[in-house]
């Protein structure tokens, strides 16, 4: 009885009696959800255009943030190193297309997936070799990002919003809108959708697959850079950020591998869900459930709907 | 002339179906076993045994485990490290409850617990496959890692949160704990790995292995000819986790002597996965090669520049190792998706037709 009360009633009582704290938890969840959604967006972009589940997306986030901080530490002004980092992401995209994707074309998906795990290791090693493994502070102010926080009086308590979190949410919305525009209105965007739909048909009307791959990897690289900056501003820049990548996997599973809205909704569900779970139910089992709650949510969901929220149903024929 | 079956006539079906139909192969295996059981313990230093041979053999067993699941049954798993952890913790609990029992019994029995957990996390494999399943096994990885930290019963409420191996015996010989001799531990590990490789090779040649391969190659077609997918996949998860569990138990008891939960982190899973890919998906001999390669590479990176008079820092070695392994994985996947095992096969074929290339 006691346990049932603690599991099913007590958390809700806590929520109602301290609504300001509940709002704070919701906000925290929302912000991390937005950042998960950003990484998931990188995954979805690449998966849509090439059918590769890019395991290295998370390490690309770390690598981008690390290059930015590393370049700034060398004395390059932050905004200029941001531009250089965009260049690095482009070089990376071209490199991946040349060295990994082109030779592996037509291989089973799972082989490509494993190749991106190899890429992950390669980038971890390279990043540590060049910039060192110790955590670094993100150059938030030099990038003209706001710091500090505002407190609101609300519901008999107060709600603290970090300015950087608000900026993260705004930038994420702008990114998604820009990507949406890019996909639906531009020439390249149409080509991307054509490739996503049918590789061979796209080839036959003169769309260069190799070019498209470079473009999507570059776009995913920029998304990674932005995510790295925002996430690095909330905590330090270190290889522990990889954990963020492992969070994005359940997000895309939940949202469906091919859907941009799915990535966003999935990110928010996972972000808010795991914060609420951690705060209200976590103490019952000793805390720290954030690490796997996202996976269990995604797994439970998969059993009901194997293609995810917005994913396409895969019909198999023999 | 070196390697030829000419003149070796088979007079029964059994001879025709043998694992090693060519006499030279049988001699080769006998020589290798003799080297492993006699020559190495006689010649090698305790350091070589303890820090190269024992971990290599243990990783081989884990690699065979993952290879059964990923290489033979086609279900990608990223939770190997956690399943090894289950074996280690199960063995730890068993031997602290029943300290008098032969430790080898508990090493093998801990695989059963790992198999049970593996089946539970394999359940989603009926509905989901490919990437989705890989993510589902990540759930196992993170959940179990969390459980190793948060359930104090598992580590007997130790203040350190780690499991420490005390002295245990088998047949009157001290095998685990600080006083155990290196050679004894080596023999125990070698015996278990050889035995379990032999079991695996027979299992995979029979109906079990064939049904795994059918599921891997085309699951719907396999279902049509009477392979029950759920049963087969769960069996693959069970067998694979059993091997991984035994490997995990051996890792803690015969090699490390103590382990924290972080020893079974996702990095261990990736390491084993790389051994499988490099060695060759769906090959037992490849599991040995992959494990040897990945385990010995960092040692080489450390030793070779030192011998040349260019000492490298330990951290740098690790970074270089990451870069090389990452690049190597991509390279192997591009040039030889079947790994070292396929290269070995090609060499054997060349030797067979030598000196006439056709």
XYZ file of C-alpha atoms in Angstrom:
676
model
C 0.000 0.000 0.000
C 2.774 2.327 1.065
C 4.640 1.679 -2.178
C 1.537 2.166 -4.281
C 0.943 5.489 -2.574
C 4.522 6.575 -3.176
C 4.380 5.598 -6.840
C 0.910 6.672 -7.884
C -0.222 9.445 -5.573
C 2.618 11.138 -3.766
C 4.379 12.550 -6.876
C 1.167 14.199 -8.041
C 0.537 15.622 -4.594
C 4.022 17.128 -4.751
C 3.288 18.618 -8.163
C 0.066 20.263 -7.026
C 1.380 21.556 -3.724
C 4.473 23.165 -5.263
C 3.311 24.348 -8.689
C 6.143 26.851 -9.061
C 8.704 24.092 -8.652
C 6.759 21.941 -11.091
C 6.877 24.758 -13.640
C 10.602 25.047 -13.107
C 11.026 21.317 -13.772
C 8.873 21.613 -16.881
C 11.009 24.468 -18.160
C 14.248 22.572 -17.521
C 12.793 19.585 -19.321
C 11.659 21.775 -22.182
C 15.111 23.274 -22.659
C 16.944 19.962 -22.627
C 14.204 18.617 -24.892
C 14.893 21.413 -27.368
C 18.582 20.543 -27.368
C 17.872 16.823 -27.797
C 15.607 17.765 -30.677
C 18.437 19.726 -32.282
C 20.770 16.732 -32.217
C 17.993 14.457 -33.365
C 17.495 16.863 -36.267
C 21.064 16.148 -37.354
C 20.325 12.411 -37.332
C 17.095 12.839 -39.262
C 18.685 15.045 -41.936
C 21.285 12.428 -42.749
C 18.938 9.485 -42.467
C 16.387 11.072 -44.770
C 18.855 11.760 -47.544
C 21.083 8.718 -47.360
C 19.455 6.069 -45.207
C 22.443 6.114 -42.860
C 21.835 6.255 -39.151
C 24.750 8.496 -38.278
C 25.998 7.387 -34.914
C 28.717 10.035 -35.107
C 26.261 12.935 -34.843
C 26.864 13.183 -31.102
C 30.612 13.244 -31.454
C 30.250 15.817 -34.215
C 28.571 18.042 -31.628
C 31.507 17.572 -29.266
C 34.063 17.947 -32.024
C 32.492 21.177 -33.271
C 32.259 22.710 -29.798
C 35.792 21.602 -29.025
C 37.215 23.119 -32.206
C 35.442 26.370 -31.447
C 36.801 26.576 -27.916
C 40.222 25.345 -29.005
C 40.517 27.954 -31.756
C 39.428 30.715 -29.397
C 42.027 29.589 -26.888
C 44.638 30.068 -29.620
C 43.686 33.738 -29.771
C 41.281 33.737 -32.704
C 38.267 35.989 -32.009
C 35.239 33.881 -31.132
C 33.048 34.969 -34.040
C 35.813 34.304 -36.553
C 36.506 30.873 -35.053
C 32.773 30.171 -35.370
C 33.082 30.831 -39.094
C 36.228 28.693 -39.277
C 34.325 25.912 -37.504
C 31.676 26.050 -40.192
C 34.546 25.535 -42.625
C 35.814 22.589 -40.589
C 32.343 21.052 -40.700
C 32.342 21.429 -44.465
C 35.721 19.724 -44.751
C 34.417 16.970 -42.496
C 31.344 16.539 -44.680
C 33.424 16.271 -47.841
C 35.841 13.919 -46.105
C 33.092 11.626 -44.877
C 31.474 11.525 -48.290
C 34.787 10.686 -50.013
C 36.261 8.297 -47.491
C 33.230 6.572 -46.005
C 30.014 6.952 -47.952
C 31.230 6.690 -51.527
C 33.186 3.465 -51.070
C 30.404 1.928 -49.009
C 27.563 2.726 -51.344
C 25.124 -0.139 -51.833
C 26.228 -1.941 -48.666
C 23.623 -3.050 -46.111
C 22.446 -0.281 -43.771
C 23.913 -1.974 -40.766
C 27.419 -1.895 -42.296
C 27.084 1.854 -42.790
C 25.887 2.192 -39.219
C 28.970 0.379 -37.990
C 31.132 2.592 -40.198
C 29.712 5.637 -38.438
C 30.614 4.024 -35.100
C 34.142 3.763 -36.478
C 33.923 7.425 -37.461
C 32.855 8.215 -33.894
C 35.980 6.610 -32.496
C 38.120 8.327 -35.083
C 36.718 11.745 -34.182
C 37.020 11.130 -30.433
C 40.672 10.216 -30.833
C 41.389 13.079 -33.203
C 39.639 15.642 -31.006
C 41.493 14.522 -27.882
C 44.775 14.374 -29.754
C 44.450 17.952 -30.987
C 42.636 19.731 -28.168
C 43.323 17.548 -25.150
C 40.778 15.596 -23.121
C 40.151 18.009 -20.240
C 36.843 19.922 -19.964
C 36.778 23.501 -21.240
C 34.488 26.464 -20.757
C 32.394 27.608 -23.698
C 33.136 31.167 -24.836
C 29.534 32.233 -24.346
C 29.991 35.970 -23.978
C 32.403 36.385 -26.853
C 29.784 34.779 -29.085
C 27.365 37.540 -27.998
C 25.099 35.058 -26.276
C 23.245 36.325 -23.215
C 24.163 35.146 -19.745
C 22.510 35.670 -16.410
C 18.958 34.857 -15.422
C 15.563 36.377 -14.730
C 13.178 35.373 -11.954
C 9.398 35.613 -12.340
C 6.927 35.662 -9.491
C 4.333 33.102 -10.388
C 1.857 30.785 -8.631
C 2.971 31.793 -5.173
C 6.602 31.105 -5.895
C 9.103 32.056 -8.506
C 10.453 30.681 -11.725
C 14.070 31.195 -12.741
C 14.833 31.320 -16.433
C 18.449 31.281 -17.571
C 18.889 33.663 -20.488
C 21.058 31.178 -22.325
C 18.194 28.648 -22.172
C 15.779 31.138 -23.660
C 18.337 31.885 -26.361
C 18.709 28.142 -26.985
C 14.986 27.735 -27.467
C 14.783 30.727 -29.804
C 17.772 29.613 -31.858
C 16.391 26.085 -32.081
C 13.092 27.422 -33.388
C 14.921 29.567 -35.946
C 17.029 26.565 -37.039
C 13.988 24.358 -37.485
C 12.162 27.057 -39.411
C 15.206 27.623 -41.603
C 15.585 23.920 -42.290
C 11.889 23.641 -43.037
C 12.164 26.519 -45.490
C 15.318 25.033 -46.995
C 13.655 21.674 -47.495
C 10.388 22.882 -48.940
C 11.210 26.031 -50.913
C 14.716 25.826 -52.350
C 16.042 23.915 -55.329
C 18.507 21.936 -53.236
C 15.781 21.185 -50.740
C 13.623 19.695 -53.474
C 16.576 17.641 -54.666
C 17.079 16.399 -51.109
C 13.485 15.318 -50.873
C 13.757 13.579 -54.214
C 16.805 11.637 -53.045
C 15.084 10.734 -49.818
C 12.150 9.423 -51.779
C 13.986 7.298 -54.313
C 17.724 7.279 -54.935
C 17.551 5.820 -58.412
C 14.793 8.054 -59.657
C 16.685 11.074 -58.344
C 19.838 9.928 -60.109
C 17.982 9.462 -63.363
C 16.776 13.051 -63.403
C 20.302 14.347 -62.945
C 20.607 14.899 -59.222
C 24.115 14.170 -57.999
C 23.912 11.855 -55.020
C 27.443 12.673 -53.910
C 26.694 16.380 -53.833
C 23.520 15.801 -51.853
C 25.374 13.743 -49.303
C 27.962 16.467 -48.809
C 25.167 18.996 -48.371
C 23.273 16.988 -45.773
C 26.392 16.144 -43.824
C 27.351 19.801 -43.932
C 23.887 20.811 -42.747
C 24.073 18.224 -39.983
C 27.508 19.605 -39.115
C 26.126 23.117 -38.733
C 23.298 21.792 -36.592
C 25.947 19.991 -34.534
C 27.964 23.185 -34.158
C 24.971 25.175 -32.940
C 23.958 22.399 -30.561
C 27.522 22.198 -29.290
C 27.590 25.921 -28.563
C 24.261 25.907 -26.756
C 24.937 22.745 -24.813
C 28.490 23.784 -24.025
C 27.193 27.060 -22.612
C 25.004 25.179 -20.140
C 27.747 22.838 -18.983
C 31.404 22.524 -19.901
C 32.687 21.336 -23.239
C 34.082 17.861 -22.737
C 33.714 14.377 -24.073
C 31.032 13.777 -21.476
C 28.802 15.629 -23.961
C 28.696 12.372 -25.901
C 26.011 11.279 -23.510
C 23.820 13.810 -25.271
C 24.154 11.768 -28.426
C 22.946 8.691 -26.628
C 19.904 10.711 -25.600
C 19.151 11.644 -29.177
C 18.829 7.999 -30.205
C 15.651 7.318 -28.223
C 14.378 10.668 -29.447
C 14.562 9.703 -33.099
C 13.222 6.253 -32.344
C 10.246 7.831 -30.631
C 9.689 10.402 -33.345
C 10.377 8.188 -36.315
C 13.666 8.158 -38.186
C 12.558 10.222 -41.148
C 10.426 12.948 -39.671
C 11.598 16.443 -38.714
C 8.464 17.184 -36.666
C 8.990 13.769 -35.089
C 12.463 14.779 -33.952
C 11.069 17.900 -32.305
C 8.079 16.262 -30.637
C 10.221 13.294 -29.608
C 12.857 15.590 -28.160
C 10.320 17.477 -26.097
C 8.602 14.310 -24.878
C 11.898 12.743 -23.836
C 13.294 15.953 -22.329
C 10.235 16.770 -20.250
C 9.473 13.131 -19.463
C 12.885 12.326 -18.101
C 13.130 15.496 -15.986
C 9.739 14.875 -14.415
C 10.556 11.205 -13.951
C 13.887 11.992 -12.366
C 12.548 14.616 -9.967
C 9.324 12.975 -8.871
C 9.857 9.234 -9.298
C 13.653 9.013 -9.270
C 14.130 9.204 -5.505
C 11.947 6.115 -5.046
C 14.599 3.931 -6.701
C 17.700 5.809 -5.641
C 17.898 8.477 -8.328
C 19.938 8.658 -11.495
C 17.196 7.184 -13.661
C 17.732 9.915 -16.260
C 20.324 7.672 -17.880
C 17.858 5.060 -19.057
C 14.366 6.480 -18.669
C 14.466 7.869 -22.201
C 15.259 4.417 -23.558
C 12.524 2.723 -21.606
C 9.994 5.321 -22.814
C 11.149 4.802 -26.390
C 11.184 1.025 -26.038
C 7.720 0.862 -24.535
C 6.523 3.031 -27.372
C 8.211 0.923 -30.018
C 6.382 -2.165 -28.870
C 3.100 -0.436 -29.616
C 4.129 1.379 -32.764
C 7.371 0.032 -34.259
C 7.797 2.864 -36.753
C 7.676 5.670 -34.177
C 5.282 8.601 -33.893
C 5.660 10.057 -37.373
C 7.738 7.387 -39.065
C 6.826 5.705 -42.296
C 5.542 2.207 -42.064
C 7.970 -0.172 -43.712
C 6.210 -2.825 -45.707
C 8.307 -5.878 -46.373
C 7.952 -8.157 -49.319
C 9.768 -11.310 -50.095
C 51.942 -28.755 -52.273
C 51.815 -27.253 -48.813
C 48.155 -27.539 -48.222
C 46.205 -29.992 -50.230
C 43.549 -32.602 -49.709
C 44.735 -34.695 -52.640
C 44.892 -38.319 -51.637
C 42.777 -37.897 -48.541
C 39.767 -40.049 -49.339
C 36.662 -39.991 -47.231
C 34.851 -43.228 -46.746
C 31.966 -42.189 -44.529
C 29.491 -39.347 -44.236
C 30.884 -38.495 -40.839
C 34.330 -37.942 -42.313
C 32.834 -35.832 -45.061
C 30.997 -33.609 -42.595
C 33.955 -33.152 -40.262
C 34.823 -29.682 -39.010
C 38.344 -30.023 -40.367
C 38.162 -32.273 -43.417
C 41.772 -31.675 -44.431
C 44.526 -33.454 -42.544
C 46.790 -30.407 -42.491
C 44.038 -28.468 -40.720
C 43.749 -31.125 -38.048
C 47.491 -31.111 -37.553
C 47.412 -27.303 -37.416
C 44.753 -27.297 -34.722
C 46.636 -29.890 -32.718
C 49.802 -27.823 -32.970
C 47.976 -24.669 -31.915
C 46.413 -26.398 -28.920
C 49.797 -27.814 -27.961
C 51.333 -24.372 -28.170
C 48.532 -22.845 -26.117
C 48.489 -25.546 -23.445
C 52.172 -26.480 -23.234
C 54.548 -24.104 -24.946
C 53.122 -20.765 -23.800
C 52.930 -21.590 -20.077
C 56.466 -23.000 -20.218
C 58.022 -20.108 -22.086
C 55.984 -16.979 -21.389
C 56.629 -14.585 -18.545
C 53.872 -14.035 -15.950
C 53.443 -10.509 -17.309
C 52.775 -11.785 -20.815
C 50.291 -14.345 -19.497
C 48.479 -11.966 -17.169
C 48.229 -8.881 -19.331
C 48.097 -10.264 -22.853
C 47.014 -13.892 -23.026
C 44.352 -13.920 -20.313
C 42.524 -10.760 -21.445
C 42.860 -11.845 -25.060
C 41.174 -15.179 -24.332
C 38.444 -13.547 -22.266
C 37.705 -10.988 -24.961
C 37.675 -13.803 -27.486
C 34.892 -15.494 -25.576
C 32.881 -12.278 -25.391
C 33.488 -11.734 -29.096
C 32.225 -15.216 -29.876
C 29.172 -14.367 -27.820
C 28.418 -11.196 -29.741
C 29.304 -12.882 -33.004
C 26.641 -15.518 -32.418
C 24.060 -12.773 -32.060
C 25.270 -10.240 -34.599
C 27.259 -12.295 -37.067
C 25.129 -15.439 -37.176
C 21.673 -14.189 -36.271
C 21.949 -10.657 -37.655
C 20.720 -8.843 -34.537
C 22.995 -5.896 -33.798
C 23.559 -5.471 -30.082
C 25.258 -2.610 -28.276
C 24.649 -4.051 -24.827
C 27.445 -6.613 -24.664
C 29.268 -4.795 -21.871
C 26.203 -4.867 -19.648
C 25.598 -8.562 -20.278
C 29.203 -9.251 -19.300
C 28.506 -7.234 -16.180
C 25.492 -9.412 -15.372
C 27.737 -12.475 -15.540
C 30.322 -10.864 -13.297
C 27.817 -9.734 -10.675
C 25.950 -13.053 -10.758
C 29.206 -14.935 -10.212
C 30.140 -12.558 -7.414
C 26.843 -13.082 -5.625
C 26.900 -16.842 -6.113
C 30.398 -17.278 -4.815
C 29.808 -15.079 -1.790
C 26.685 -17.066 -0.892
C 28.301 -20.450 -1.513
C 32.036 -19.898 -0.923
C 32.891 -23.605 -0.710
C 31.726 -24.577 -4.165
C 34.164 -25.058 -7.027
C 34.601 -21.632 -8.601
C 34.504 -23.010 -12.144
C 30.932 -24.152 -11.514
C 29.888 -20.622 -10.620
C 31.780 -19.099 -13.539
C 29.764 -21.252 -15.908
C 26.529 -20.893 -13.948
C 26.703 -17.113 -14.033
C 26.195 -17.366 -17.783
C 22.704 -18.686 -17.098
C 21.727 -15.482 -15.299
C 23.150 -13.422 -18.088
C 21.215 -15.525 -20.591
C 17.971 -14.920 -18.705
C 18.523 -11.150 -18.707
C 19.509 -11.333 -22.354
C 16.231 -13.038 -23.225
C 14.269 -10.318 -21.441
C 16.023 -7.588 -23.420
C 15.779 -9.664 -26.575
C 11.997 -9.734 -26.390
C 11.564 -6.538 -28.442
C 13.475 -8.195 -31.293
C 10.306 -9.764 -32.648
C 8.677 -6.455 -33.381
C 11.687 -4.311 -34.120
C 14.907 -4.877 -35.983
C 17.989 -3.164 -37.322
C 18.739 0.237 -35.851
C 15.692 0.133 -33.671
C 16.888 -3.039 -32.023
C 20.371 -1.585 -31.578
C 18.787 1.270 -29.658
C 16.723 -1.182 -27.631
C 19.892 -2.988 -26.586
C 21.328 0.361 -25.571
C 18.414 0.473 -23.129
C 19.774 -2.735 -21.625
C 23.225 -1.219 -21.466
C 22.192 1.910 -19.589
C 19.611 0.250 -17.383
C 21.923 -2.530 -16.226
C 24.820 -0.142 -15.659
C 22.513 1.916 -13.475
C 21.390 -1.208 -11.618
C 24.995 -2.164 -10.847
C 25.457 1.207 -9.168
C 22.116 1.586 -7.420
C 21.343 -1.883 -6.094
C 23.706 -2.325 -3.146
C 22.664 -5.962 -2.689
C 24.519 -6.790 -5.891
C 27.872 -5.737 -4.461
C 27.169 -6.945 -0.898
C 26.833 -3.382 0.435
C 30.564 -2.710 -0.005
C 31.551 0.820 0.877
C 33.534 1.142 -2.352
C 30.649 0.074 -4.574
C 33.002 -2.270 -6.407
C 33.082 -6.040 -6.443
C 36.274 -7.532 -5.091
C 37.214 -11.126 -5.685
C 38.300 -13.142 -2.680
C 40.266 -16.361 -2.736
C 38.361 -19.284 -4.220
C 39.483 -22.720 -5.256
C 38.661 -25.379 -7.788
C 39.798 -28.988 -7.264
C 42.025 -27.794 -4.423
C 43.837 -25.237 -6.578
C 43.580 -21.553 -5.730
C 42.215 -19.900 -8.869
C 40.996 -16.468 -7.853
C 41.957 -13.737 -5.451
C 45.327 -12.107 -4.833
C 47.186 -15.349 -4.101
C 46.194 -17.169 -7.290
C 49.052 -18.064 -9.611
C 49.126 -16.657 -13.121
C 49.683 -20.010 -14.789
C 46.741 -21.607 -12.992
C 44.473 -18.744 -13.995
C 45.717 -18.994 -17.548
C 44.918 -22.698 -17.682
C 41.439 -22.150 -16.279
C 40.673 -19.410 -18.815
C 42.153 -21.370 -21.690
C 40.252 -24.523 -20.800
C 36.923 -22.701 -20.572
C 37.475 -20.771 -23.801
C 38.530 -23.856 -25.762
C 35.620 -25.855 -24.394
C 33.098 -23.151 -25.171
C 34.526 -22.563 -28.641
C 34.130 -26.266 -29.332
C 30.536 -26.178 -28.085
C 29.826 -23.078 -30.184
C 31.279 -24.574 -33.337
C 29.089 -27.634 -32.993
C 26.041 -25.620 -32.055
C 26.446 -23.345 -35.040
C 26.927 -26.221 -37.468
C 23.710 -27.877 -36.379
C 20.071 -26.899 -36.737
C 20.467 -24.140 -34.180
C 23.113 -22.293 -36.138
C 21.343 -22.895 -39.418
C 18.119 -21.408 -38.125
C 20.093 -18.400 -36.835
C 21.558 -17.887 -40.281
C 18.163 -18.226 -41.930
C 16.786 -15.509 -39.677
C 19.793 -13.351 -40.494
C 19.573 -13.780 -44.232
C 15.845 -13.318 -44.633
C 13.569 -13.584 -41.679
C 10.283 -13.744 -43.543
C 11.487 -16.553 -45.788
C 12.818 -18.387 -42.750
C 9.414 -18.121 -41.125
C 7.788 -19.576 -44.222
C 9.950 -22.678 -44.107
C 9.172 -23.311 -40.509
C 11.730 -21.450 -38.403
C 9.900 -19.774 -35.566
C 11.397 -16.272 -35.487
C 10.695 -15.333 -31.883
C 12.012 -18.603 -30.500
C 15.092 -18.488 -32.683
C 15.913 -14.880 -31.929
C 15.443 -15.371 -28.213
C 17.620 -18.467 -28.388
C 20.297 -16.406 -30.103
C 20.024 -13.758 -27.394
C 20.222 -16.450 -24.715
C 23.253 -18.248 -26.175
C 25.022 -15.004 -26.925
C 24.386 -13.566 -23.470
C 25.493 -16.840 -21.909
C 28.868 -16.539 -23.602
C 29.150 -12.866 -22.731
C 28.174 -13.572 -19.127
C 30.827 -16.244 -18.722
C 33.355 -13.907 -20.318
C 32.342 -11.133 -17.908
C 32.645 -13.416 -14.890
C 36.086 -14.528 -16.059
C 37.089 -10.946 -16.716
C 36.542 -9.985 -13.105
C 37.576 -13.232 -11.435
C 40.581 -14.319 -13.470
C 41.880 -11.046 -14.829
C 40.943 -7.820 -13.032
C 40.373 -9.126 -9.523
C 37.994 -6.258 -8.807
C 35.637 -4.199 -10.901
C 33.520 -1.089 -10.642
C 30.300 -0.698 -12.607
C 32.132 1.591 -15.025
C 34.157 -1.409 -16.175
C 31.040 -2.606 -17.998
C 30.309 0.682 -19.718
C 29.299 1.190 -23.308
C 32.964 1.446 -24.281
C 33.364 -2.237 -23.493
C 30.374 -2.977 -25.730
C 31.976 -1.035 -28.569
C 35.320 -2.705 -28.041
C 33.710 -6.132 -28.382
C 31.709 -4.973 -31.402
C 34.918 -3.796 -33.070
C 36.516 -7.166 -32.386
C 33.582 -8.807 -34.119
C 33.706 -6.492 -37.144
C 37.468 -6.651 -37.566
C 37.628 -10.380 -37.058
C 34.740 -11.105 -39.358
C 31.004 -11.289 -38.841
C 29.865 -14.865 -38.581
C 33.186 -16.579 -37.997
C 34.606 -18.225 -34.895
C 38.217 -18.095 -36.000
C 37.606 -14.451 -36.802
C 36.568 -13.855 -33.197
C 40.017 -14.994 -32.087
C 41.715 -12.832 -34.689
C 39.639 -9.736 -33.955
C 40.167 -10.017 -30.206
C 43.893 -10.515 -30.661
C 44.148 -7.584 -33.025
C 42.219 -5.044 -30.973
C 43.816 -6.124 -27.718
C 47.383 -6.181 -29.006
C 47.227 -3.002 -31.102
C 47.487 -0.561 -28.144
C 50.326 -2.625 -26.718
C 52.147 -2.335 -30.028
C 51.490 1.409 -30.218
C 53.058 1.721 -26.795
C 55.973 -0.651 -27.369
C 57.137 0.100 -30.896
C 57.940 3.845 -30.530
C 59.543 3.092 -27.176
C 61.799 0.537 -28.759
C 62.679 3.131 -31.390
C 63.520 5.669 -28.682
C 60.389 7.834 -28.986
C 58.427 7.374 -25.768
C 54.778 8.466 -25.970
C 52.572 9.463 -23.065
C 49.912 7.012 -21.962
C 47.084 9.444 -22.766
C 48.435 10.050 -26.251
C 48.678 6.310 -26.835
C 45.020 6.042 -26.006
C 44.086 8.836 -28.403
C 46.186 7.420 -31.219
C 44.613 4.057 -30.526
C 41.135 5.549 -30.910
C 42.078 7.218 -34.184
C 43.657 4.084 -35.601
C 40.843 1.779 -34.538
C 38.200 4.138 -35.896
C 39.985 4.475 -39.215
C 40.668 0.756 -39.330
C 37.014 -0.109 -38.780
C 36.007 2.043 -41.744
C 38.882 0.672 -43.824
C 38.029 -2.949 -43.051
C 34.358 -2.372 -43.774
C 35.287 -0.913 -47.156
C 37.921 -3.345 -48.382
C 36.943 -6.573 -46.648
C 33.537 -6.562 -44.981
C 34.115 -10.128 -43.820
C 37.130 -9.153 -41.816
C 40.347 -10.922 -40.973
C 38.671 -14.322 -41.140
C 38.015 -13.868 -44.853
C 41.623 -12.850 -45.446
C 42.722 -16.000 -43.668
C 40.410 -18.027 -45.924
C 41.883 -16.389 -49.008
C 45.387 -17.218 -47.826
C 44.374 -20.829 -47.243
C 42.840 -21.038 -50.691
C 45.997 -19.624 -52.247
C 48.087 -22.175 -50.392
C 45.758 -24.915 -51.555
C 46.193 -24.215 -55.236
C 49.840 -23.251 -54.972
C 51.945 -23.264 -57.134
C 49.253 -23.149 -59.821
C 46.995 -20.149 -59.271
C 43.926 -21.749 -60.869
